[in-house]
Amino acid sequence: MNMKKYIYLLLTLVLVVCVSSCKDQDEIYKEFVKKGGYVYPEKTNELKAIRGHNRIKLTWRMPNDPSVKTAKLYWNNKTKVMDIDYSAFSGDKAEVIVDNLEERSHTFELINFDTDGNKSMTSEITEAPYADNWLLTHSERTAYTAEIVGTAAELVMGFGTDEMIATRFRYIDTNGDLIMLEETMGANTNKISLPNAVSGKKYEYSSSYSPAGGLDTIWSKNWVKSPTPISGKLDCKSWNVTVTTGQIWDNSFLPSKAVDGVIDRNYRWCSAQGELAKVFPKIMVVDNQKDSYYINKVSLYQDQATMNRRFGNSVEMYWGNEPFDPDAGTDYANSPGFADAIAKGNWLTTTFWFSTATWTRSWPDMQRFQYFAIVWKNSRSGNGWIDLWEIEFYGYDSEAE
C-alpha cells in the first residue's frame, strides 16, 4: 500500500513539472504571437551602426531561426529599401553598407522574413555619417620651419590635431616641377624631408581625418600654403654692394663680385693697392634692395686655395634696416645706420686667421633686415690688402609665393 502511494505521488510530481515547463515555453513566445495565431520569425539581434564618409555600415548577428531567409532594410522614412538575402553571408554576422547618404542623422529599420513571408518585429538604429561639415570642425597642423639641408628641405611641423590621421605635401623641385610627395607625415610625427625642393618657394600641405572607429579617412580638399618660403641660399646677384671710396683694385675686382654666386679667384673683390691700401676701416655695405628678406645665416669666403692670401684680421658684422655709410670713417660705430643697427659689431667682432678660408654664422631665429655691413679694422697683409671671394646669405623672401 505504501509503495502504491509513493508511485502515485511521484507521477503527480512529474505531471506538474511538465505542465509548468510547457507554460514557461509558451511565455517565451507569447510576445511574438499574433491574434491570427502564428509566431513572428526571429527579429534582428545585436544591430550596430558604424559611421563612414557619406555612408553607414550596419552589422548584426545572423538569425538562428532556419526559416528566416531574407530581410528588408528601410531608411529615409521608408522611402529607401534594400533587399537582403542571408544566403549571401557566411559566418555568424551579416553586414551591409548604405552609400550616398546626406550628412545628417538617419534611422534604419531592419525586418526579417521567413519562407512563408511572415515578418519579424522591427529592429531600429540611428546614426549619422560624416562629410564636409564634419571636416570643417577640424584644424590643420602648424608649420614651423623649412630649411634646405643638403639637397632636401627639412620641415618641422606641429604634431597632429584632433582626429588627424596624416598630412601630405606638394612642392616645387629644382627642375621647376610640382611634386606630390609619396610619403606622408603621421599624426604622431612632426618632421619630414622634401627631396630636391627648391628654396625660396612655399610648399603646400593637406591633412586627412577620421573619427575613432570610423570607416573612412577623409582628405581635406583645401591645400594650405606654408606661411613662409623654404629657407635656403639666396640669389644675391641683383643686390647692391658698395665699399669705402677708393677701395677697389681695378674694374676686374668690383664689390659686386662678392655676391655673384661664384666662388673663384677670378670673381672676387680686392681692395686698393698702394697708399690707399693702408686706409682703415674698410667697410663693405650690402643692400638687398627690399625689406622682405628674412636671414638666419651668412658665410664669408676668403681665398680658398692659398692660406697667406687670407688677409682678414679683426672684422665686425652689422645688420639693420637703416643704410650704412661705407665712408663713415673711424667713428663709424656712432654714425647713422651703425648706431641704429639691429645687430652691432661689439658682440659680432671676430678674428680671421690664415686658416679661416670660410667664416659662417647662423642664428636660431630669422632676422629681417635690408642692409648688411662688414668692417675690416685691419689686415694680416703688411700692405693692408683685403681679398673677399664671396658672401652667401641664407633665408627667404617673405614676398615669394
Coordinates of N, CA and C in Angstrom, one line a residue, residues 101-328:
L101 N 24.7 58.8 -48.6 CA 23.9 59.4 -47.5 C 24.2 60.8 -47.3
E102 N 23.2 61.6 -47.1 CA 23.4 63.0 -46.7 C 24.1 63.1 -45.3
E103 N 24.8 64.2 -45.0 CA 25.4 64.3 -43.7 C 24.4 64.8 -42.7
R104 N 23.6 63.9 -42.2 CA 22.6 64.1 -41.2 C 22.3 62.8 -40.5
S105 N 21.5 62.8 -39.5 CA 21.1 61.5 -38.8 C 20.1 60.7 -39.7
H106 N 20.3 59.4 -39.7 CA 19.5 58.5 -40.5 C 19.0 57.4 -39.6
T107 N 17.7 57.0 -39.7 CA 17.2 55.9 -38.9 C 17.0 54.7 -39.8
F108 N 17.5 53.6 -39.4 CA 17.5 52.4 -40.2 C 16.6 51.4 -39.5
E109 N 15.6 50.8 -40.3 CA 14.7 49.7 -39.7 C 15.0 48.4 -40.5
L110 N 15.2 47.4 -39.7 CA 15.5 46.1 -40.3 C 14.4 45.1 -39.9
I111 N 13.9 44.3 -40.9 CA 12.8 43.4 -40.7 C 13.2 42.1 -41.3
N112 N 13.1 41.0 -40.6 CA 13.4 39.6 -41.1 C 12.1 39.0 -41.7
F113 N 12.3 38.1 -42.7 CA 11.1 37.4 -43.3 C 11.4 35.9 -43.3
D114 N 10.4 35.1 -43.0 CA 10.6 33.7 -43.1 C 10.1 33.2 -44.5
T115 N 10.2 31.9 -44.7 CA 9.9 31.3 -46.0 C 8.4 31.5 -46.4
D116 N 7.6 31.7 -45.4 CA 6.1 31.9 -45.6 C 5.8 33.4 -45.8
G117 N 6.8 34.2 -45.7 CA 6.5 35.7 -45.9 C 6.1 36.4 -44.6
N118 N 6.1 35.7 -43.5 CA 5.8 36.3 -42.2 C 7.0 37.2 -41.9
K119 N 6.7 38.4 -41.3 CA 7.8 39.3 -41.0 C 8.0 39.4 -39.5
S120 N 9.2 39.7 -39.1 CA 9.6 39.8 -37.7 C 9.2 41.2 -37.2
M121 N 9.5 41.3 -35.9 CA 9.4 42.6 -35.3 C 10.5 43.5 -35.8
T122 N 10.4 44.8 -35.8 CA 11.4 45.7 -36.3 C 12.6 46.0 -35.4
S123 N 13.8 45.9 -35.9 CA 15.0 46.4 -35.2 C 15.3 47.8 -35.7
E124 N 15.7 48.7 -34.9 CA 15.9 50.1 -35.3 C 17.2 50.6 -34.7
I125 N 17.9 51.5 -35.5 CA 19.1 52.1 -35.0 C 19.3 53.4 -35.8
T126 N 19.8 54.4 -35.2 CA 20.0 55.8 -35.8 C 21.5 56.1 -35.7
E127 N 22.0 56.6 -36.8 CA 23.4 57.1 -36.9 C 23.6 58.1 -38.0
A128 N 24.6 58.9 -37.9 CA 24.9 60.0 -38.9 C 26.3 59.8 -39.5
P129 N 26.4 59.8 -40.8 CA 27.7 59.7 -41.5 C 28.4 61.1 -41.3
Y130 N 29.7 61.1 -41.7 CA 30.5 62.4 -41.6 C 30.9 62.8 -43.0
A131 N 31.1 64.1 -43.2 CA 31.5 64.6 -44.6 C 32.0 66.0 -44.4
D132 N 31.7 66.9 -45.3 CA 32.4 68.2 -45.4 C 32.1 69.0 -44.2
N133 N 30.9 69.0 -43.7 CA 30.6 69.8 -42.5 C 31.4 69.4 -41.3
W134 N 31.5 68.1 -41.1 CA 32.3 67.5 -40.0 C 33.8 67.9 -40.2
L135 N 34.3 67.8 -41.4 CA 35.7 68.1 -41.7 C 36.0 69.6 -41.4
L136 N 35.0 70.5 -41.5 CA 35.3 71.9 -41.2 C 35.5 72.2 -39.8
T137 N 35.2 71.3 -38.9 CA 35.4 71.5 -37.5 C 36.8 71.1 -37.0
H138 N 37.6 70.7 -38.0 CA 39.0 70.2 -37.6 C 40.0 71.2 -38.1
S139 N 41.1 71.3 -37.3 CA 42.1 72.3 -37.6 C 43.3 71.6 -38.2
E140 N 44.1 72.4 -38.9 CA 45.3 71.9 -39.5 C 46.5 72.0 -38.6
R141 N 47.6 71.3 -39.0 CA 48.8 71.4 -38.3 C 49.4 72.9 -38.4
T142 N 50.3 73.2 -37.5 CA 51.1 74.4 -37.6 C 52.4 74.1 -38.3
A143 N 52.8 75.0 -39.3 CA 54.0 74.9 -39.9 C 55.1 75.7 -39.2
Y144 N 56.2 75.2 -38.8 CA 57.2 75.9 -38.1 C 58.4 76.4 -39.0
T145 N 59.2 75.4 -39.4 CA 60.4 75.8 -40.2 C 60.5 74.9 -41.4
A146 N 61.2 75.4 -42.4 CA 61.5 74.7 -43.6 C 62.8 75.2 -44.1
E147 N 63.9 74.4 -44.1 CA 65.2 74.8 -44.5 C 65.9 73.8 -45.3
I148 N 66.6 74.2 -46.4 CA 67.4 73.3 -47.2 C 68.6 72.8 -46.4
V149 N 68.7 71.5 -46.4 CA 69.9 70.9 -45.7 C 70.3 69.8 -46.8
G150 N 71.5 70.1 -47.3 CA 72.0 69.2 -48.4 C 71.1 69.4 -49.7
T151 N 70.4 68.4 -50.1 CA 69.6 68.5 -51.3 C 68.1 68.4 -51.0
A152 N 67.8 68.5 -49.8 CA 66.3 68.3 -49.4 C 65.9 69.5 -48.5
A153 N 64.7 69.8 -48.5 CA 64.1 70.7 -47.5 C 63.7 69.9 -46.3
E154 N 64.2 70.3 -45.1 CA 63.8 69.7 -43.9 C 62.7 70.5 -43.2
L155 N 61.5 69.9 -43.0 CA 60.4 70.5 -42.5 C 60.2 70.2 -41.0
V156 N 59.8 71.1 -40.2 CA 59.4 70.9 -38.8 C 58.0 71.5 -38.7
M157 N 57.1 70.6 -38.3 CA 55.7 71.0 -38.2 C 55.2 70.7 -36.8
G158 N 54.0 71.2 -36.5 CA 53.3 70.8 -35.2 C 52.9 69.3 -35.3
F159 N 52.6 68.7 -34.2 CA 52.1 67.4 -34.2 C 50.6 67.4 -34.6
G160 N 50.0 66.2 -35.0 CA 48.7 66.1 -35.5 C 47.6 66.7 -34.5
T161 N 46.6 67.3 -35.1 CA 45.5 67.8 -34.3 C 44.4 66.7 -34.1
D162 N 43.3 67.0 -33.4 CA 42.3 66.1 -33.0 C 41.8 65.3 -34.3
E163 N 41.8 64.0 -34.2 CA 41.3 63.1 -35.2 C 42.0 63.1 -36.5
M164 N 43.2 63.7 -36.5 CA 44.0 63.7 -37.7 C 44.7 62.4 -37.9
I165 N 44.8 61.9 -39.1 CA 45.5 60.7 -39.5 C 46.8 60.9 -40.1
A166 N 46.9 61.8 -41.1 CA 48.2 62.0 -41.8 C 48.2 63.3 -42.5
T167 N 49.3 63.8 -43.0 CA 49.4 65.0 -43.7 C 50.3 64.7 -45.0
R168 N 49.8 65.3 -46.1 CA 50.5 65.1 -47.4 C 51.1 66.4 -47.8
F169 N 52.1 66.4 -48.7 CA 52.8 67.6 -49.1 C 53.0 67.7 -50.6
R170 N 53.0 68.9 -51.2 CA 53.4 69.1 -52.5 C 54.3 70.4 -52.6
Y171 N 55.2 70.4 -53.5 CA 56.2 71.5 -53.6 C 56.9 71.5 -54.9
I172 N 57.6 72.6 -55.2 CA 58.3 72.8 -56.4 C 59.8 72.3 -56.2
D173 N 60.2 71.5 -57.2 CA 61.6 71.0 -57.1 C 62.5 71.8 -57.9
T174 N 63.8 71.5 -57.9 CA 64.8 72.3 -58.5 C 64.7 72.3 -60.0
N175 N 63.9 71.4 -60.6 CA 63.6 71.5 -62.1 C 62.4 72.3 -62.4
G176 N 61.7 72.9 -61.4 CA 60.5 73.7 -61.6 C 59.3 72.9 -61.7
D177 N 59.3 71.6 -61.4 CA 58.2 70.7 -61.4 C 57.4 70.7 -60.1
L178 N 56.1 70.5 -60.2 CA 55.3 70.4 -59.0 C 55.3 68.9 -58.6
I179 N 55.8 68.6 -57.3 CA 56.0 67.3 -56.9 C 55.0 67.0 -55.8
M180 N 54.3 65.8 -55.9 CA 53.4 65.3 -54.8 C 54.3 64.3 -54.1
L181 N 54.6 64.6 -52.8 CA 55.4 63.6 -52.0 C 54.6 62.4 -51.7
E182 N 55.2 61.2 -52.0 CA 54.5 60.0 -51.7 C 54.4 59.7 -50.2
E183 N 55.5 60.0 -49.5 CA 55.5 59.8 -48.1 C 54.6 60.8 -47.4
T184 N 53.9 60.4 -46.4 CA 53.0 61.3 -45.6 C 53.5 61.4 -44.2
M185 N 53.1 62.4 -43.5 CA 53.5 62.6 -42.1 C 52.4 62.2 -41.2
G186 N 52.7 61.1 -40.4 CA 51.7 60.6 -39.4 C 51.4 61.6 -38.4
A187 N 50.2 61.4 -37.7 CA 49.8 62.4 -36.7 C 50.7 62.5 -35.5
N188 N 51.5 61.4 -35.2 CA 52.4 61.4 -34.1 C 53.8 61.8 -34.4
T189 N 54.1 62.3 -35.7 CA 55.4 62.8 -36.1 C 55.3 64.2 -36.5
N190 N 56.4 64.9 -36.6 CA 56.4 66.3 -36.9 C 57.5 66.8 -37.8
K191 N 58.3 65.8 -38.4 CA 59.4 66.1 -39.3 C 59.3 65.3 -40.6
I192 N 59.7 65.9 -41.7 CA 59.7 65.2 -42.9 C 60.6 66.0 -43.9
S193 N 61.1 65.3 -44.9 CA 62.0 65.8 -45.9 C 61.3 65.9 -47.3
L194 N 61.6 67.0 -48.0 CA 61.1 67.2 -49.4 C 62.4 67.1 -50.3
P195 N 62.6 65.9 -50.9 CA 63.8 65.8 -51.8 C 63.8 66.8 -52.9
N196 N 65.0 67.3 -53.1 CA 65.3 68.2 -54.3 C 64.3 69.4 -54.3
A197 N 63.8 69.9 -53.2 CA 63.0 71.0 -53.1 C 63.8 72.3 -53.4
V198 N 63.2 73.2 -54.1 CA 63.9 74.5 -54.4 C 63.6 75.5 -53.2
S199 N 64.6 76.2 -52.9 CA 64.5 77.2 -51.8 C 63.8 78.5 -52.4
G200 N 63.2 79.2 -51.5 CA 62.6 80.5 -52.0 C 61.1 80.3 -52.4
K201 N 60.6 79.1 -52.4 CA 59.2 78.8 -52.7 C 58.5 78.2 -51.5
K202 N 57.2 78.5 -51.5 CA 56.4 78.0 -50.4 C 55.9 76.6 -50.8
Y203 N 55.8 75.7 -49.9 CA 55.2 74.4 -50.1 C 53.7 74.4 -49.6
E204 N 53.0 73.3 -50.0 CA 51.6 73.2 -49.6 C 51.4 71.9 -48.9
Y205 N 50.4 71.9 -48.0 CA 50.1 70.6 -47.3 C 48.6 70.5 -47.0
S206 N 48.1 69.3 -46.8 CA 46.7 69.0 -46.6 C 46.7 67.7 -45.8
S207 N 45.7 67.7 -44.8 CA 45.7 66.5 -43.9 C 44.4 65.7 -44.0
S208 N 44.4 64.5 -43.5 CA 43.3 63.6 -43.5 C 42.8 63.4 -42.1
Y209 N 41.5 63.0 -41.9 CA 40.9 62.9 -40.6 C 40.0 61.7 -40.6
S210 N 39.8 61.1 -39.5 CA 38.8 60.1 -39.3 C 38.4 60.0 -37.8
P211 N 37.1 59.9 -37.5 CA 36.7 59.7 -36.1 C 37.1 58.3 -35.6
A212 N 37.3 58.1 -34.3 CA 37.6 56.8 -33.7 C 36.6 55.8 -34.2
G213 N 37.1 54.7 -34.8 CA 36.3 53.6 -35.2 C 35.6 53.9 -36.5
G214 N 35.9 55.1 -37.2 CA 35.2 55.4 -38.4 C 35.6 54.5 -39.6
L215 N 34.7 54.4 -40.6 CA 35.0 53.5 -41.7 C 36.1 54.1 -42.6
D216 N 36.0 55.5 -42.8 CA 36.8 56.1 -43.8 C 37.7 57.2 -43.3
T217 N 38.8 57.5 -44.0 CA 39.6 58.6 -43.8 C 39.3 59.7 -44.9
I218 N 39.1 60.9 -44.5 CA 38.8 62.0 -45.4 C 40.0 62.9 -45.6
W219 N 40.4 63.1 -46.8 CA 41.4 64.1 -47.1 C 40.8 65.5 -47.3
S220 N 41.3 66.5 -46.6 CA 40.9 67.8 -46.8 C 41.1 68.2 -48.3
K221 N 40.2 68.9 -48.9 CA 40.3 69.4 -50.2 C 41.1 70.7 -50.3
N222 N 41.3 71.3 -49.2 CA 42.0 72.6 -49.1 C 43.5 72.4 -48.9
W223 N 44.3 72.9 -49.8 CA 45.7 72.9 -49.6 C 46.1 74.1 -48.9
V224 N 46.9 74.0 -47.8 CA 47.3 75.2 -47.0 C 48.7 75.5 -47.5
K225 N 48.9 76.8 -47.8 CA 50.3 77.2 -48.3 C 51.1 77.6 -47.0
S226 N 52.3 77.1 -47.0 CA 53.2 77.4 -45.8 C 53.3 78.9 -45.6
P227 N 53.4 79.3 -44.3 CA 53.4 80.7 -44.0 C 54.7 81.4 -44.6
T228 N 55.7 80.7 -44.7 CA 57.0 81.3 -45.2 C 57.6 80.3 -46.3
P229 N 58.4 80.9 -47.2 CA 59.0 80.0 -48.2 C 60.1 79.1 -47.5
I230 N 60.5 78.1 -48.3 CA 61.6 77.3 -47.8 C 62.9 78.1 -47.8
S231 N 63.5 78.0 -46.7 CA 64.8 78.8 -46.5 C 65.9 78.1 -47.1
G232 N 66.8 78.9 -47.7 CA 68.0 78.3 -48.4 C 68.9 79.4 -48.8
K233 N 69.9 79.1 -49.6 CA 70.8 80.1 -50.1 C 70.1 81.0 -51.1
L234 N 70.2 82.3 -50.8 CA 69.5 83.4 -51.5 C 70.3 83.7 -52.8
D235 N 69.6 84.1 -53.8 CA 70.2 84.6 -55.1 C 70.4 86.1 -54.9
C236 N 71.7 86.5 -54.7 CA 72.0 87.8 -54.4 C 72.6 88.6 -55.6
K237 N 72.5 88.1 -56.7 CA 73.1 88.8 -57.9 C 72.6 90.2 -58.1
S238 N 71.3 90.4 -57.8 CA 70.8 91.8 -58.0 C 71.0 92.7 -56.9
W239 N 71.6 92.3 -55.8 CA 71.8 93.1 -54.7 C 73.0 94.1 -55.0
N240 N 72.9 95.2 -54.3 CA 73.9 96.3 -54.5 C 75.0 96.2 -53.4
V241 N 76.2 96.3 -53.8 CA 77.4 96.3 -52.9 C 78.3 97.5 -53.1
T242 N 78.5 98.2 -52.1 CA 79.4 99.3 -52.1 C 80.5 99.2 -51.1
V243 N 81.7 99.9 -51.3 CA 82.8 99.8 -50.4 C 83.3 101.2 -50.1
T244 N 84.1 101.4 -49.2 CA 84.8 102.7 -48.9 C 85.4 103.2 -50.1
T245 N 85.2 104.5 -50.4 CA 85.7 105.1 -51.6 C 87.2 104.8 -51.8
G246 N 87.4 104.4 -53.0 CA 88.8 104.1 -53.5 C 89.2 102.7 -53.2
Q247 N 88.4 101.9 -52.5 CA 88.9 100.5 -52.1 C 88.5 99.5 -53.1
I248 N 88.9 99.7 -54.3 CA 88.8 98.8 -55.4 C 90.1 98.7 -56.2
W249 N 90.6 97.5 -56.3 CA 91.9 97.4 -57.0 C 91.8 97.9 -58.5
D250 N 90.9 97.2 -59.2 CA 90.5 97.7 -60.6 C 89.2 97.2 -61.0
N251 N 88.7 97.4 -62.2 CA 87.4 97.0 -62.6 C 87.2 95.5 -62.8
S252 N 88.3 94.8 -62.6 CA 88.1 93.3 -62.7 C 87.8 92.7 -61.3
F253 N 87.9 93.6 -60.3 CA 87.6 93.1 -58.9 C 86.6 94.0 -58.2
L254 N 85.5 94.2 -58.8 CA 84.5 95.0 -58.2 C 83.8 94.4 -57.0
P255 N 83.2 95.3 -56.2 CA 82.5 94.7 -55.0 C 81.3 93.8 -55.4
S256 N 80.7 94.0 -56.5 CA 79.6 93.2 -57.0 C 80.0 91.7 -57.1
K257 N 81.3 91.5 -57.3 CA 81.8 90.1 -57.5 C 81.5 89.3 -56.2
A258 N 81.4 90.0 -55.1 CA 81.2 89.3 -53.8 C 79.9 88.6 -53.7
V259 N 78.9 89.0 -54.5 CA 77.6 88.4 -54.4 C 77.1 87.8 -55.7
D260 N 78.1 87.5 -56.6 CA 77.7 87.0 -57.9 C 77.4 85.5 -57.9
G261 N 77.6 84.8 -56.8 CA 77.3 83.4 -56.7 C 78.4 82.5 -57.2
V262 N 79.6 83.1 -57.5 CA 80.7 82.3 -58.0 C 81.9 82.4 -57.0
I263 N 82.3 81.2 -56.5 CA 83.4 81.2 -55.5 C 84.7 80.8 -56.3
D264 N 85.4 81.9 -56.8 CA 86.5 81.6 -57.7 C 87.5 82.8 -57.6
R265 N 88.7 82.6 -57.7 CA 89.8 83.7 -57.7 C 89.5 84.8 -58.7
N266 N 89.0 84.4 -59.8 CA 88.7 85.4 -60.9 C 87.4 86.2 -60.7
Y267 N 86.7 85.8 -59.7 CA 85.4 86.5 -59.4 C 85.3 86.9 -58.0
R268 N 86.2 87.9 -57.7 CA 86.3 88.3 -56.3 C 86.5 89.8 -56.2
W269 N 86.3 90.4 -55.0 CA 86.6 91.8 -54.7 C 88.0 91.9 -54.1
C270 N 88.8 92.8 -54.5 CA 90.1 93.1 -53.9 C 90.1 94.6 -53.6
S271 N 90.6 94.9 -52.4 CA 90.7 96.3 -52.0 C 91.9 97.0 -52.8
A272 N 92.0 98.3 -52.5 CA 93.0 99.1 -53.3 C 94.4 98.7 -53.0
Q273 N 95.3 99.0 -53.9 CA 96.8 98.8 -53.7 C 97.4 100.1 -53.4
G274 N 98.7 100.1 -53.0 CA 99.4 101.3 -52.8 C 99.0 102.0 -51.5
E275 N 99.1 103.3 -51.4 CA 98.8 104.0 -50.2 C 97.4 103.9 -49.7
L276 N 96.4 103.8 -50.6 CA 95.0 103.6 -50.2 C 94.8 102.3 -49.5
A277 N 95.7 101.3 -49.7 CA 95.5 100.0 -49.1 C 95.7 100.1 -47.5
K278 N 96.4 101.2 -47.1 CA 96.6 101.3 -45.7 C 95.5 102.0 -44.9
V279 N 94.5 102.5 -45.7 CA 93.3 103.1 -45.1 C 92.4 102.1 -44.4
F280 N 92.2 102.3 -43.1 CA 91.2 101.5 -42.3 C 90.3 102.5 -41.5
P281 N 89.1 102.1 -41.2 CA 88.5 100.8 -41.6 C 88.1 100.7 -43.1
K282 N 88.1 99.6 -43.6 CA 87.5 99.3 -44.9 C 86.1 98.7 -44.7
I283 N 85.1 99.4 -45.3 CA 83.7 99.0 -45.0 C 83.0 98.6 -46.3
M284 N 82.4 97.4 -46.2 CA 81.6 96.9 -47.4 C 80.1 96.9 -46.9
V285 N 79.2 97.5 -47.7 CA 77.8 97.5 -47.4 C 77.0 96.8 -48.5
V286 N 76.2 95.9 -48.0 CA 75.3 95.1 -48.9 C 73.9 95.5 -48.7
D287 N 73.3 96.0 -49.8 CA 71.9 96.4 -49.8 C 71.1 95.4 -50.6
N288 N 70.2 94.6 -50.0 CA 69.4 93.6 -50.7 C 68.2 94.2 -51.5
Q289 N 68.1 95.5 -51.5 CA 67.1 96.2 -52.3 C 65.6 96.1 -51.8
K290 N 65.4 95.4 -50.8 CA 64.0 95.3 -50.3 C 64.0 94.9 -48.8
D291 N 62.9 95.1 -48.2 CA 62.8 94.9 -46.7 C 62.1 93.6 -46.4
S292 N 61.9 92.7 -47.4 CA 61.1 91.5 -47.1 C 62.0 90.2 -46.9
Y293 N 63.3 90.4 -46.8 CA 64.2 89.2 -46.6 C 64.3 88.9 -45.1
Y294 N 64.2 87.6 -44.9 CA 64.5 87.1 -43.5 C 65.7 86.2 -43.6
I295 N 66.7 86.4 -42.8 CA 68.0 85.8 -43.0 C 68.5 85.2 -41.6
N296 N 69.0 84.0 -41.7 CA 69.5 83.4 -40.4 C 70.9 82.8 -40.5
K297 N 71.5 83.1 -41.7 CA 72.9 82.5 -41.9 C 73.6 83.3 -42.9
V298 N 74.9 83.6 -42.6 CA 75.8 84.2 -43.6 C 77.1 83.5 -43.6
S299 N 77.7 83.4 -44.8 CA 79.1 82.8 -45.0 C 79.9 83.8 -45.8
L300 N 81.2 84.0 -45.3 CA 82.2 84.8 -46.0 C 83.3 83.8 -46.5
Y301 N 83.7 84.0 -47.7 CA 84.7 83.1 -48.3 C 85.9 84.0 -48.6
Q302 N 87.1 83.6 -48.0 CA 88.3 84.2 -48.4 C 89.0 83.3 -49.4
D303 N 90.2 83.6 -49.7 CA 90.9 82.7 -50.7 C 90.8 81.3 -50.3
Q304 N 90.3 80.5 -51.2 CA 90.1 79.1 -50.9 C 91.2 78.2 -51.3
A305 N 92.3 78.8 -51.8 CA 93.5 78.0 -52.2 C 94.7 78.3 -51.5
T306 N 95.0 79.5 -51.2 CA 96.3 79.9 -50.6 C 96.1 80.6 -49.3
M307 N 96.7 80.0 -48.2 CA 96.4 80.5 -46.9 C 97.0 81.9 -46.7
N308 N 98.2 82.2 -47.2 CA 98.8 83.5 -46.9 C 98.1 84.7 -47.7
R309 N 97.1 84.3 -48.4 CA 96.3 85.4 -49.1 C 94.9 85.6 -48.4
R310 N 94.8 85.0 -47.3 CA 93.6 85.3 -46.5 C 93.9 86.4 -45.5
F311 N 93.5 87.7 -45.9 CA 94.1 88.8 -45.3 C 93.2 89.4 -44.1
G312 N 92.0 88.9 -44.0 CA 91.1 89.4 -42.9 C 91.7 89.2 -41.5
N313 N 91.5 90.1 -40.6 CA 92.0 90.0 -39.3 C 90.9 90.3 -38.3
S314 N 90.8 91.5 -37.8 CA 89.7 91.9 -36.9 C 88.6 92.4 -37.8
V315 N 87.4 91.7 -37.7 CA 86.3 92.0 -38.5 C 85.0 92.2 -37.7
E316 N 84.2 93.1 -38.0 CA 82.9 93.3 -37.4 C 81.8 93.2 -38.4
M317 N 80.6 92.6 -37.9 CA 79.4 92.5 -38.7 C 78.3 93.3 -38.1
Y318 N 77.5 93.9 -39.0 CA 76.4 94.7 -38.6 C 75.2 94.4 -39.6
W319 N 74.0 94.4 -39.1 CA 72.9 94.4 -40.0 C 71.7 95.2 -39.4
G320 N 70.9 95.7 -40.3 CA 69.8 96.5 -39.8 C 68.9 97.0 -41.0
N321 N 68.0 98.0 -40.7 CA 67.1 98.5 -41.8 C 67.3 99.9 -42.1
E322 N 68.4 100.5 -41.6 CA 68.9 101.8 -41.9 C 70.2 101.7 -42.7
P323 N 70.3 102.5 -43.8 CA 71.6 102.4 -44.6 C 72.8 102.6 -43.8
F324 N 73.9 101.9 -44.1 CA 75.2 102.1 -43.6 C 76.0 102.9 -44.5
D325 N 76.9 103.8 -44.0 CA 77.7 104.6 -44.8 C 79.1 104.0 -44.9
P326 N 79.5 103.6 -46.1 CA 80.8 102.9 -46.3 C 82.0 103.9 -46.0
D327 N 81.6 105.2 -46.0 CA 82.7 106.2 -45.8 C 82.5 106.9 -44.4
A328 N 82.0 106.1 -43.5 CA 81.8 106.6 -42.1 C 83.0 106.9 -41.4

